[in-house]
Tab-separated table of C-alpha atoms in Angstrom:
chain	number	residue	atom	x	y	z
Y	1	MET	CA	0.000	0.000	0.000
Y	2	ILE	CA	2.761	2.475	0.900
Y	3	ASP	CA	4.442	1.908	-2.496
Y	4	LEU	CA	1.191	2.798	-4.224
Y	5	ILE	CA	0.851	5.951	-2.102
Y	6	LEU	CA	4.413	6.998	-2.980
Y	7	ARG	CA	3.848	6.486	-6.699
Y	8	MET	CA	0.555	8.386	-6.559
Y	9	ALA	CA	2.259	11.251	-4.710
Y	10	VAL	CA	4.858	11.425	-7.499
Y	11	LEU	CA	2.117	11.617	-10.125
Y	12	VAL	CA	0.393	14.430	-8.240
Y	13	ILE	CA	3.664	16.401	-8.007
Y	14	GLN	CA	4.284	15.796	-11.712
Y	15	ALA	CA	0.848	17.155	-12.592
Y	16	LEU	CA	0.969	20.246	-10.371
Y	17	ARG	CA	4.545	21.449	-10.903
Y	18	PRO	CA	4.036	22.962	-14.401
Y	19	TRP	CA	1.403	25.283	-12.933
Y	20	LEU	CA	3.791	26.448	-10.212
Y	21	ARG	CA	6.808	27.301	-12.359
Y	22	PRO	CA	7.028	30.962	-11.103
Y	23	PHE	CA	6.983	29.714	-7.502
Y	24	ARG	CA	9.791	27.162	-7.733
Y	25	THR	CA	12.190	29.034	-5.485
Y	26	THR	CA	13.508	26.247	-3.259
Y	27	VAL	CA	16.680	24.200	-3.665
Y	28	LEU	CA	16.583	21.049	-1.564
Y	29	VAL	CA	20.101	20.346	-0.303
Y	30	LEU	CA	20.841	16.883	1.030
Y	31	SER	CA	23.480	17.497	3.680
Y	32	PRO	CA	26.560	15.278	4.165
Y	33	ALA	CA	26.706	15.860	7.920
Y	34	GLY	CA	25.294	17.953	10.715
Y	35	LYS	CA	26.575	20.929	12.636
Y	36	GLY	CA	30.103	20.690	14.025
Y	37	SER	CA	31.999	20.098	10.803
Y	38	VAL	CA	33.475	23.419	9.704
Y	39	GLY	CA	34.290	21.889	6.327
Y	40	ASP	CA	30.682	20.948	5.617
Y	41	GLU	CA	29.580	24.388	6.812
Y	42	ALA	CA	32.012	25.903	4.283
Y	43	ILE	CA	30.484	23.839	1.480
Y	44	MET	CA	26.913	24.698	2.474
Y	45	GLN	CA	27.668	28.416	2.726
Y	46	GLY	CA	29.627	28.301	-0.521
Y	47	LEU	CA	26.577	26.737	-2.156
Y	48	GLN	CA	24.324	29.478	-0.811
Y	49	ASN	CA	26.758	32.159	-2.021
Y	50	GLY	CA	26.891	30.581	-5.466
Y	51	LEU	CA	23.111	30.376	-5.702
Y	52	LYS	CA	22.497	33.912	-4.442
Y	53	GLU	CA	24.976	35.351	-6.922
Y	54	ARG	CA	22.931	33.928	-9.800
Y	55	HIS	CA	19.391	33.736	-8.410
Y	56	SER	CA	18.599	36.120	-5.565
Y	57	ASP	CA	15.167	34.561	-5.117
Y	58	LEU	CA	16.365	31.018	-4.384
Y	59	ILE	CA	16.083	29.648	-0.845
Y	60	ILE	CA	17.889	26.619	0.525
Y	61	ARG	CA	16.089	23.932	2.470
Y	62	GLN	CA	18.408	21.462	4.151
Y	63	VAL	CA	17.502	17.777	4.155
Y	64	LEU	CA	19.099	16.086	7.147
Y	65	LEU	CA	19.178	12.722	8.793
Y	66	ASN	CA	17.332	12.760	12.117
Y	67	ILE	CA	20.622	12.520	14.021
Y	68	ASP	CA	21.979	15.741	12.450
Y	69	MET	CA	21.595	19.400	13.341
Y	70	PRO	CA	21.342	21.923	10.472
Y	71	GLN	CA	24.327	23.960	9.363
Y	72	THR	CA	24.351	27.672	10.168
Y	73	LEU	CA	24.012	29.912	7.092
Y	74	HIS	CA	24.409	33.666	6.574
Y	75	ASP	CA	21.068	34.124	4.833
Y	76	PRO	CA	17.795	32.702	6.109
Y	77	ASP	CA	16.850	29.235	4.917
Y	78	LEU	CA	13.697	27.176	5.297
Y	79	VAL	CA	12.884	24.847	8.178
Y	80	PRO	CA	14.984	21.707	7.565
Y	81	LEU	CA	13.377	18.467	6.491
Y	82	LYS	CA	14.459	15.638	8.809
Y	83	VAL	CA	14.490	12.139	7.311
Y	84	THR	CA	15.231	8.622	8.522
Y	85	PRO	CA	17.076	6.309	6.109
Y	86	TRP	CA	14.782	3.744	4.478
Y	87	SER	CA	11.700	5.108	6.233
Y	88	ARG	CA	8.846	5.094	3.718
Y	89	LEU	CA	7.217	7.954	5.630
Y	90	SER	CA	10.415	9.962	5.177
Y	91	GLU	CA	10.326	9.207	1.461
Y	92	LEU	CA	6.719	10.422	1.330
Y	93	ALA	CA	7.638	13.612	3.197
Y	94	PHE	CA	10.469	14.197	0.721
Y	95	ILE	CA	8.201	13.651	-2.309
Y	96	THR	CA	5.519	16.036	-1.001
Y	97	SER	CA	8.195	18.682	-0.365
Y	98	LEU	CA	9.066	18.759	-4.099
Y	99	LEU	CA	6.108	20.860	-5.214
Y	100	ARG	CA	7.967	24.195	-5.299
Y	101	VAL	CA	11.490	22.811	-5.631
Y	102	ARG	CA	13.628	23.976	-8.542
Y	103	HIS	CA	16.443	21.487	-8.010
Y	104	VAL	CA	17.663	18.769	-5.649
Y	105	VAL	CA	21.373	18.955	-4.763
Y	106	VAL	CA	23.210	16.216	-2.886
Y	107	LEU	CA	26.418	17.521	-1.342
Y	108	GLY	CA	28.527	14.442	-2.017
Y	109	THR	CA	31.717	15.667	-0.262
Y	110	ASP	CA	33.603	12.625	1.068
Y	111	VAL	CA	30.497	10.570	1.896
Y	112	LEU	CA	29.357	9.580	-1.608
Y	113	ASP	CA	31.615	6.517	-1.814
Y	114	GLY	CA	30.091	5.067	1.370
Y	115	VAL	CA	33.388	4.552	3.187
Y	116	TYR	CA	32.226	6.447	6.273
Y	117	ASP	CA	28.589	5.299	6.164
Y	118	VAL	CA	27.010	3.348	3.337
Y	119	ASN	CA	23.399	4.137	4.305
Y	120	ARG	CA	23.520	7.899	3.784
Y	121	PRO	CA	24.627	7.889	0.109
Y	122	LEU	CA	22.355	4.949	-0.746
Y	123	PHE	CA	19.345	6.686	0.768
Y	124	TYR	CA	20.194	10.003	-0.865
Y	125	ILE	CA	20.434	8.308	-4.272
Y	126	LYS	CA	17.017	6.787	-3.577
Y	127	LEU	CA	15.586	10.236	-2.798
Y	128	CYS	CA	17.079	11.558	-6.034
Y	129	SER	CA	15.287	8.800	-7.905
Y	130	TRP	CA	11.960	10.016	-6.457
Y	131	ALA	CA	12.799	13.598	-7.429
Y	132	LEU	CA	13.659	12.632	-10.995
Y	133	ALA	CA	10.493	10.509	-11.222
Y	134	ALA	CA	8.579	13.697	-10.404
Y	135	ASN	CA	10.586	15.561	-13.105
Y	136	VAL	CA	12.574	17.542	-10.545
Y	137	PRO	CA	16.222	17.860	-11.681
Y	138	ALA	CA	18.790	16.348	-9.326
Y	139	ARG	CA	22.562	16.301	-9.062
Y	140	VAL	CA	25.373	15.154	-6.772
Y	141	ALA	CA	27.747	18.091	-6.356
Y	142	SER	CA	31.207	18.745	-4.944
Y	143	PHE	CA	32.208	15.151	-4.224
Y	144	SER	CA	35.452	13.232	-3.937
Y	145	PHE	CA	35.813	9.503	-4.452
Y	146	SER	CA	38.301	7.176	-2.814
Y	147	GLU	CA	40.029	4.052	-4.098
Y	148	ASN	CA	37.905	1.912	-1.762
Y	149	PRO	CA	34.246	2.700	-2.461
Y	150	GLU	CA	31.524	0.444	-1.118
Y	151	GLN	CA	30.220	-2.032	-3.665
Y	152	ALA	CA	26.605	-1.262	-2.784
Y	153	VAL	CA	27.196	2.400	-3.647
Y	154	ILE	CA	28.895	1.512	-6.938
Y	155	LYS	CA	25.912	-0.630	-7.874
Y	156	ALA	CA	23.377	2.049	-6.884
Y	157	ILE	CA	25.154	4.767	-8.860
Y	158	GLY	CA	25.562	2.524	-11.880
Y	159	SER	CA	21.839	1.767	-11.988
Y	160	ALA	CA	20.631	5.288	-11.085
Y	161	ASP	CA	18.485	7.354	-13.439
Y	162	ASP	CA	20.548	8.629	-16.386
Y	163	ARG	CA	19.294	12.154	-15.646
Y	164	LEU	CA	21.130	12.217	-12.299
Y	165	ARG	CA	24.215	14.392	-12.823
Y	166	PHE	CA	27.501	14.103	-10.953
Y	167	PHE	CA	30.015	16.914	-10.332
Y	168	SER	CA	33.403	15.769	-9.052
Y	169	ARG	CA	35.412	18.278	-7.057
Y	170	ASP	CA	38.796	17.190	-8.432
Y	171	PRO	CA	40.277	15.330	-11.426
Y	172	VAL	CA	41.553	12.369	-9.406
Y	173	SER	CA	38.085	11.723	-7.970
Y	174	LYS	CA	36.556	12.100	-11.425
Y	175	GLU	CA	38.817	9.369	-12.795
Y	176	ARG	CA	38.121	7.031	-9.865
Y	177	PHE	CA	34.371	7.614	-10.017
Y	178	GLU	CA	34.161	6.911	-13.727
Y	179	ARG	CA	36.394	3.852	-13.448
Y	180	PHE	CA	34.373	2.270	-10.636
Y	181	THR	CA	30.825	3.223	-11.638
Y	182	GLY	CA	30.884	3.474	-15.434
Y	183	ARG	CA	29.072	6.819	-15.124
Y	184	THR	CA	30.303	10.196	-16.348
Y	185	ALA	CA	31.228	12.931	-13.870
Y	186	GLU	CA	31.593	16.586	-14.774
Y	187	LEU	CA	34.755	18.205	-13.464
Y	188	ALA	CA	34.180	20.943	-10.909
Y	189	ALA	CA	35.946	22.123	-7.753
Y	190	ASP	CA	34.879	22.220	-4.136
Y	191	LEU	CA	31.970	24.551	-3.386
Y	192	ALA	CA	33.902	25.929	-0.408
Y	193	PHE	CA	35.950	28.003	-2.861
Y	194	LEU	CA	32.838	30.209	-3.166
Y	195	LEU	CA	32.890	30.979	0.572
Y	196	SER	CA	33.669	34.598	1.500
Y	197	PRO	CA	35.964	35.306	4.471
Y	198	SER	CA	34.867	37.300	7.495
Y	199	LYS	CA	37.254	39.891	8.899
Y	200	GLU	CA	34.785	41.518	11.251
Y	201	SER	CA	34.060	38.620	13.573
Y	202	GLU	CA	34.923	38.422	17.247
Y	203	PRO	CA	37.534	35.635	16.792
Y	204	TYR	CA	39.292	37.476	13.955
Y	205	GLN	CA	40.082	40.795	15.620
Y	206	PRO	CA	42.323	39.706	18.554
Y	207	CYS	CA	44.107	37.205	16.338
Y	208	ALA	CA	44.778	39.911	13.749
Y	209	ARG	CA	46.257	42.188	16.414
Y	210	TRP	CA	48.546	39.408	17.661
Y	211	VAL	CA	49.655	38.535	14.127
Y	212	ASP	CA	50.324	42.192	13.276
Y	213	GLU	CA	52.527	42.530	16.345
Y	214	ARG	CA	54.541	39.441	15.413
Y	215	ARG	CA	54.784	40.352	11.757
Y	216	SER	CA	56.108	43.808	12.671
Y	217	SER	CA	59.174	41.969	13.992
Y	218	GLY	CA	59.627	40.182	10.680
Y	219	HIS	CA	58.176	36.874	11.817
Y	220	ILE	CA	56.648	34.180	9.586
Y	221	LEU	CA	53.154	33.086	10.654
Y	222	ILE	CA	52.213	29.412	10.370
Y	223	GLY	CA	48.683	28.103	10.849
Y	224	LEU	CA	48.568	24.755	12.646
Y	225	ASN	CA	45.890	22.078	12.681
Y	226	PHE	CA	46.012	18.400	13.609
Y	227	ASN	CA	43.279	15.887	12.785
Y	228	ALA	CA	43.006	12.637	14.768
Y	229	LEU	CA	41.751	10.875	11.627
Y	230	THR	CA	45.311	11.072	10.291
Y	231	PHE	CA	46.850	9.394	13.338
Y	232	VAL	CA	48.346	5.985	12.569
Y	233	ARG	CA	49.609	5.250	16.085
Y	234	PRO	CA	47.855	5.289	19.479
Y	235	TYR	CA	46.397	8.677	20.372
Y	236	GLU	CA	48.883	9.662	23.087
Y	237	ASP	CA	51.858	8.675	20.926
Y	238	SER	CA	50.477	10.681	18.010
Y	239	VAL	CA	49.898	13.755	20.180
Y	240	ALA	CA	53.475	13.464	21.426
Y	241	SER	CA	54.683	13.373	17.802
Y	242	CYS	CA	52.632	16.474	17.009
Y	243	ARG	CA	54.137	18.219	20.004
Y	244	LYS	CA	57.635	17.251	18.908
Y	245	PHE	CA	56.948	18.722	15.459
Y	246	VAL	CA	55.880	22.035	17.007
Y	247	GLU	CA	58.912	22.144	19.313
Y	248	SER	CA	61.322	21.309	16.484
Y	249	ALA	CA	59.845	23.864	14.089
Y	250	LEU	CA	59.923	26.646	16.665
Y	251	SER	CA	63.377	25.713	18.019
Y	252	GLU	CA	65.178	25.730	14.698
Y	253	ASN	CA	63.636	29.001	13.495
Y	254	PRO	CA	63.224	31.823	16.024
Y	255	ASN	CA	61.344	33.871	13.387
Y	256	ILE	CA	58.421	31.459	13.237
Y	257	ASP	CA	55.207	31.922	15.218
Y	258	MET	CA	52.094	29.762	15.033
Y	259	VAL	CA	48.308	30.111	15.126
Y	260	MET	CA	46.461	26.973	16.244
Y	261	LEU	CA	43.203	26.561	14.286
Y	262	PRO	CA	40.627	23.840	15.065
Y	263	HIS	CA	38.450	22.913	12.104
Y	264	ASP	CA	36.114	20.255	13.486
Y	265	TYR	CA	34.347	20.128	16.829
Y	266	ARG	CA	32.831	16.629	16.707
Y	267	THR	CA	33.822	13.479	18.621
Y	268	ASN	CA	35.972	13.040	21.730
Y	269	HIS	CA	39.092	13.579	19.646
Y	270	SER	CA	37.979	16.725	17.843
Y	271	ASP	CA	40.580	19.098	16.432
Y	272	LEU	CA	40.062	21.359	19.435
Y	273	ILE	CA	40.820	18.573	21.904
Y	274	VAL	CA	43.832	17.369	19.910
Y	275	LEU	CA	45.297	20.874	19.764
Y	276	GLN	CA	44.607	21.409	23.474
Y	277	ASP	CA	46.463	18.193	24.278
Y	278	VAL	CA	49.393	19.276	22.127
Y	279	TYR	CA	49.446	22.800	23.564
Y	280	LYS	CA	49.266	21.912	27.249
Y	281	GLY	CA	52.383	19.748	26.992
Y	282	LEU	CA	54.532	22.534	25.567
Y	283	ASP	CA	56.964	24.612	27.601
Y	284	ASP	CA	55.966	28.205	28.317
Y	285	ALA	CA	58.650	29.496	25.947
Y	286	PHE	CA	56.909	27.739	23.069
Y	287	ARG	CA	53.399	28.703	24.168
Y	288	GLU	CA	54.379	32.382	24.055
Y	289	ARG	CA	54.910	31.999	20.318
Y	290	ILE	CA	51.519	30.401	19.673
Y	291	TYR	CA	48.109	32.039	19.386
Y	292	PHE	CA	45.493	29.387	20.149
Y	293	VAL	CA	42.016	30.103	18.765
Y	294	GLU	CA	39.910	28.138	21.255
Y	295	THR	CA	36.689	29.959	20.403
Y	296	THR	CA	34.334	27.902	18.247
Y	297	LEU	CA	34.827	29.113	14.691
Y	298	HIS	CA	32.529	29.303	11.694
Y	299	ALA	CA	33.920	28.500	8.258
Y	300	TRP	CA	33.989	32.184	7.295
Y	301	ASP	CA	35.928	33.012	10.485
Y	302	VAL	CA	38.554	30.423	9.582
Y	303	LYS	CA	38.941	31.789	6.062
Y	304	GLY	CA	39.393	35.283	7.458
Y	305	ILE	CA	42.033	34.201	9.989
Y	306	VAL	CA	43.902	32.145	7.395
Y	307	SER	CA	44.328	35.287	5.288
Y	308	LEU	CA	46.641	36.611	8.017
Y	309	LEU	CA	49.115	33.745	7.628
Y	310	ASP	CA	52.063	32.796	5.422
Y	311	LEU	CA	51.590	29.019	5.485
Y	312	VAL	CA	49.230	26.457	7.000
Y	313	VAL	CA	49.921	22.928	8.237
Y	314	THR	CA	46.694	20.930	8.316
Y	315	GLY	CA	45.076	17.519	8.369
Y	316	ARG	CA	41.723	18.979	7.254
Y	317	MET	CA	41.037	19.388	3.560
Y	318	HIS	CA	38.680	22.332	3.975
Y	319	LEU	CA	41.195	24.243	6.046
Y	320	ALA	CA	43.561	23.667	3.108
Y	321	ILE	CA	40.833	24.964	0.761
Y	322	ALA	CA	40.342	28.053	2.938
Y	323	ALA	CA	44.088	28.663	2.745
Y	324	LEU	CA	44.269	28.122	-1.013
Y	325	GLY	CA	41.376	30.539	-1.464
Y	326	GLN	CA	43.426	33.170	0.374
Y	327	LEU	CA	46.625	32.346	-1.579
Y	328	VAL	CA	48.229	30.790	1.497
Y	329	PRO	CA	50.099	27.551	0.676
Y	330	PRO	CA	48.917	24.597	2.805
Y	331	ILE	CA	51.076	21.644	3.836
Y	332	CYS	CA	48.592	18.792	3.948
Y	333	ILE	CA	48.630	15.621	6.012
Y	334	ALA	CA	46.628	13.617	3.502
Y	335	TYR	CA	44.077	10.891	4.161
Y	336	MET	CA	41.223	9.166	2.283
Y	337	GLY	CA	42.805	10.144	-1.059
Y	338	LYS	CA	41.167	13.578	-0.930
Y	339	PHE	CA	44.137	15.925	-1.195
Y	340	GLU	CA	45.901	14.774	-4.363
Y	341	GLY	CA	43.203	15.975	-6.734
Y	342	LEU	CA	42.842	19.245	-4.850
Y	343	MET	CA	46.503	20.056	-5.422
Y	344	GLN	CA	46.249	19.064	-9.086
Y	345	HIS	CA	43.834	21.956	-9.551
Y	346	PHE	CA	46.678	24.315	-8.604
Y	347	GLY	CA	49.559	22.482	-10.242
Y	348	VAL	CA	51.725	22.553	-7.110
Y	349	THR	CA	53.743	19.680	-5.666
Y	350	GLY	CA	55.607	18.916	-2.470
Y	351	LEU	CA	52.802	20.021	-0.157
Y	352	ILE	CA	51.330	16.592	0.659
Y	353	VAL	CA	52.676	14.314	3.391
Y	354	GLU	CA	51.256	10.866	4.073
Y	355	PRO	CA	50.187	10.224	7.692
Y	356	LYS	CA	52.653	7.336	8.100
Y	357	ASP	CA	55.472	9.746	7.233
Y	358	ALA	CA	54.146	12.868	8.954
Y	359	TYR	CA	54.385	11.658	12.530
Y	360	GLY	CA	57.739	10.358	13.648
Y	361	GLN	CA	59.503	10.304	10.271
Y	362	GLY	CA	60.310	14.007	10.178
Y	363	LYS	CA	58.857	14.505	6.693
Y	364	LEU	CA	56.290	17.017	7.899
Y	365	LEU	CA	59.103	19.183	9.219
Y	366	ASP	CA	60.991	18.743	5.942
Y	367	ALA	CA	57.904	19.851	4.012
Y	368	LEU	CA	57.542	22.913	6.240
Y	369	ARG	CA	61.187	23.886	5.702
Y	370	SER	CA	60.785	23.608	1.935
Y	371	ALA	CA	57.522	25.563	1.925
Y	372	ILE	CA	58.993	28.377	4.030
Y	373	HIS	CA	61.815	28.712	1.528
Y	374	ALA	CA	59.462	28.620	-1.493
Y	375	ARG	CA	56.454	30.438	-0.021
Y	376	ASN	CA	56.584	33.418	-2.386
Y	377	GLU	CA	56.838	31.224	-5.483
Y	378	LEU	CA	54.026	29.025	-4.185
Y	379	ARG	CA	51.817	32.026	-3.587
Y	380	THR	CA	52.400	33.196	-7.157
Y	381	ALA	CA	51.450	29.753	-8.481
Y	382	LEU	CA	48.235	29.765	-6.444
Y	383	GLU	CA	47.376	33.260	-7.629
Y	384	GLN	CA	47.650	32.159	-11.255
Y	385	ARG	CA	45.293	29.189	-10.820
Y	386	LEU	CA	42.730	30.448	-8.308
Y	387	PRO	CA	40.399	32.226	-10.802
Y	388	GLU	CA	40.097	29.030	-12.856
Y	389	VAL	CA	39.454	26.933	-9.746
Y	390	LYS	CA	36.711	29.304	-8.576
Y	391	ASN	CA	35.098	29.041	-12.002
Y	392	LEU	CA	35.177	25.252	-11.663
Y	393	SER	CA	33.619	25.570	-8.218
Y	394	ALA	CA	30.790	27.671	-9.637
Y	395	ARG	CA	30.138	24.943	-12.221
Y	396	ASN	CA	28.403	22.951	-9.455
Y	397	VAL	CA	25.522	25.449	-9.510
Y	398	SER	CA	25.968	27.578	-12.636
Y	399	ASP	CA	23.012	26.100	-14.524
Y	400	LEU	CA	20.509	25.658	-11.700
């Protein structure tokens, strides 16, 4: 009976939508995660910026799993639609929400391949099939794809409606996606490149004053972020290795100062907790040369603060994207195969360190030394490529 009700609801939406063309002002956005991920907030806000630039009348409505809280956005959005995977009532609620929807956008990010959670991408593909059945256009935007996708996801994508479009956020992911699924992906770049920085926020101002004071003495400012997902040894050992990196970098170069920047506030080993554990074990002489941003940051705050820096060391891809967008070279502790394609967009090399080499092998420190020496040349290279990358980012939404 419920299948019949769902199909009838689709037919009703199909019949009514042509009469409501002037009122189709909503973009349904299927979110990759809830509040707490600064990276996902950057993508969501970048999407809103990209939409508003082209269509001032469009309004976002977030579609979230019941366990998630909605992302904070600059401009007002509609009350989120909460869904439960594989709930037929949730599918019905989604179908009935399509009446005034112009487009359905799945933010694929790093969840499309199902490595983190197979249920979310499978359910989102199912919802897209309902949208397309009701003649509502749908796409998966701004996604990366690893070398180890879940077979169930590969099968679902391969058999999905041909009208479902896919926009890969980097060339490496595009190649992997097409190789595994047999589907075509359009090359784009991460939507977070459309995010605008904030230089008026409460976290930015004191940090800017501290950086200005240090820079007046000729110091080089390094942003610092550690992500527990990149740890390959037990937590305490990894934190000790991070601490040793900080001590070594500061000891060998008295003209270096650091700004500690958390970029994710979820889980018991969030970036904030990792950085706190690193910081509290440092001697006072080292702490005096570090500005620790312990205030909870929004994505636009991070992008503003990053603009103050010369280099960034990070295990978070969207902190690297914030840096690249401000022409600040990032040294990336790579994981999940997400960073290689990002750097291909900019044609720079030598800025990626594998986790197994970053902690304990000294290669992260080597990469920092090289980047300090080449920072001006790297900045020039980023400046040459950034306009093209931002155009690729806008491709995710340019024809909505």
